[in-house]
Short mmCIF file of C-alpha atoms in Angstrom, two decimals:
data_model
loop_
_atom_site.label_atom_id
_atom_site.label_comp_id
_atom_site.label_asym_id
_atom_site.label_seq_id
_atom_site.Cartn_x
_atom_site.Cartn_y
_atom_site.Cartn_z
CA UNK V 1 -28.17 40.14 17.62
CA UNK V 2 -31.39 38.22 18.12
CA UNK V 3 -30.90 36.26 15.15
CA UNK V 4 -27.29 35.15 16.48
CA UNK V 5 -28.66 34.29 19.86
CA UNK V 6 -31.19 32.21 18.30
CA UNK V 7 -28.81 30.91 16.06
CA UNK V 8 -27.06 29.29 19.37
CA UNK V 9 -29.95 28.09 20.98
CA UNK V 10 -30.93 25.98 17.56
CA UNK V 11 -27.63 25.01 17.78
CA UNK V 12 -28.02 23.01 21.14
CA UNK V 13 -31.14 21.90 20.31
CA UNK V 14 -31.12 20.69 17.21
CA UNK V 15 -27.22 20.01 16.21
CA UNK V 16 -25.83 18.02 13.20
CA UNK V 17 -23.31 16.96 15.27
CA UNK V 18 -22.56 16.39 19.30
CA UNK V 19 -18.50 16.64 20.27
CA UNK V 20 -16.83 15.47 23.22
CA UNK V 21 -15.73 18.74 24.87
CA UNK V 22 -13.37 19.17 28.19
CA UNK V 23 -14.25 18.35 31.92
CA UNK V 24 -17.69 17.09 31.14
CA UNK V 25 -18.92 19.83 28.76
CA UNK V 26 -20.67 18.84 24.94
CA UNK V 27 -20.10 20.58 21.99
CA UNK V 28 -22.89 21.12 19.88
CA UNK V 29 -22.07 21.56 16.11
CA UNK V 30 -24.07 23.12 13.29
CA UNK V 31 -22.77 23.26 9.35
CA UNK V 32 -22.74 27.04 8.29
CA UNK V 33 -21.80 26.81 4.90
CA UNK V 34 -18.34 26.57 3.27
CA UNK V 35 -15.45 25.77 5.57
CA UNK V 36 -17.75 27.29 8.76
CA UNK V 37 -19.16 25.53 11.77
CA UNK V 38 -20.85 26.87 15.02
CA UNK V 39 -19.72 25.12 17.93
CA UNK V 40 -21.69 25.59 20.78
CA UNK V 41 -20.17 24.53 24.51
CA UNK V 42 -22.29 23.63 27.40
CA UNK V 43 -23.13 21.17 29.94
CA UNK V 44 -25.81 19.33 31.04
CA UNK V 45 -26.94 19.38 34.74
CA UNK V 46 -30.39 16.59 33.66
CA UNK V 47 -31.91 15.74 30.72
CA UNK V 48 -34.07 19.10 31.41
CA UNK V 49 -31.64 21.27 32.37
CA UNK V 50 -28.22 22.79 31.34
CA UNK V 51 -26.29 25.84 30.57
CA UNK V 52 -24.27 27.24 27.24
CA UNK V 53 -20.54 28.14 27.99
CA UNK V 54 -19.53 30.00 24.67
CA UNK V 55 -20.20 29.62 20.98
CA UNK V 56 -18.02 30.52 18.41
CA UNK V 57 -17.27 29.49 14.54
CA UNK V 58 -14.50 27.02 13.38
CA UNK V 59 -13.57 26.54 10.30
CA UNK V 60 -13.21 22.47 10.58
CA UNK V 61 -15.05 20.02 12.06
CA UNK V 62 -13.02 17.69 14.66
CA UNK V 63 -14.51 14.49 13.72
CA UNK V 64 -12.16 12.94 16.25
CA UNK V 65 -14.42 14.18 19.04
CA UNK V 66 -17.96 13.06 17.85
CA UNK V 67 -20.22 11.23 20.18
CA UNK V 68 -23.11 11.18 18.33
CA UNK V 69 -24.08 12.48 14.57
CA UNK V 70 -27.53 13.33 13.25
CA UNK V 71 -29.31 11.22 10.86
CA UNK V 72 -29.24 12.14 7.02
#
């Protein structure tokens, strides 16, 4: 279970991709593998501060939603 958690926090802190998500809330995405993508939800209250909603894995990336995409 630790692993997961940290997993999640990675996630939001260092994502491939950012996603607009609903009512205000980001959607940080990181690449899995094959056909799987962790998308973590959360908002930001300041740049130093926020909270994580929910995570869960998708198998497709929404590239309708991005807001911002990580450097290759």
């Amino acid at each position: 279970m630790d692993s997961f958690i940290e997993t999640v926090l990675d996630g939001v802190e260092d994502p491939e991709y950012i996603l607009r998500g609903y009512k205000g809330t980001l959607i940080a995405v990181v690449h899995l593998g094959e056909r799987s993508y962790l998308n973590v939800v959360y908002r930001e209250l300041s740049q130093a501060d926020g909270f994580i909603i929910t995570a869960r894995i998708q198998q497709r990336l929404d590239k309708s939603k991005i807001i911002w995409r990580r450097d290759i």
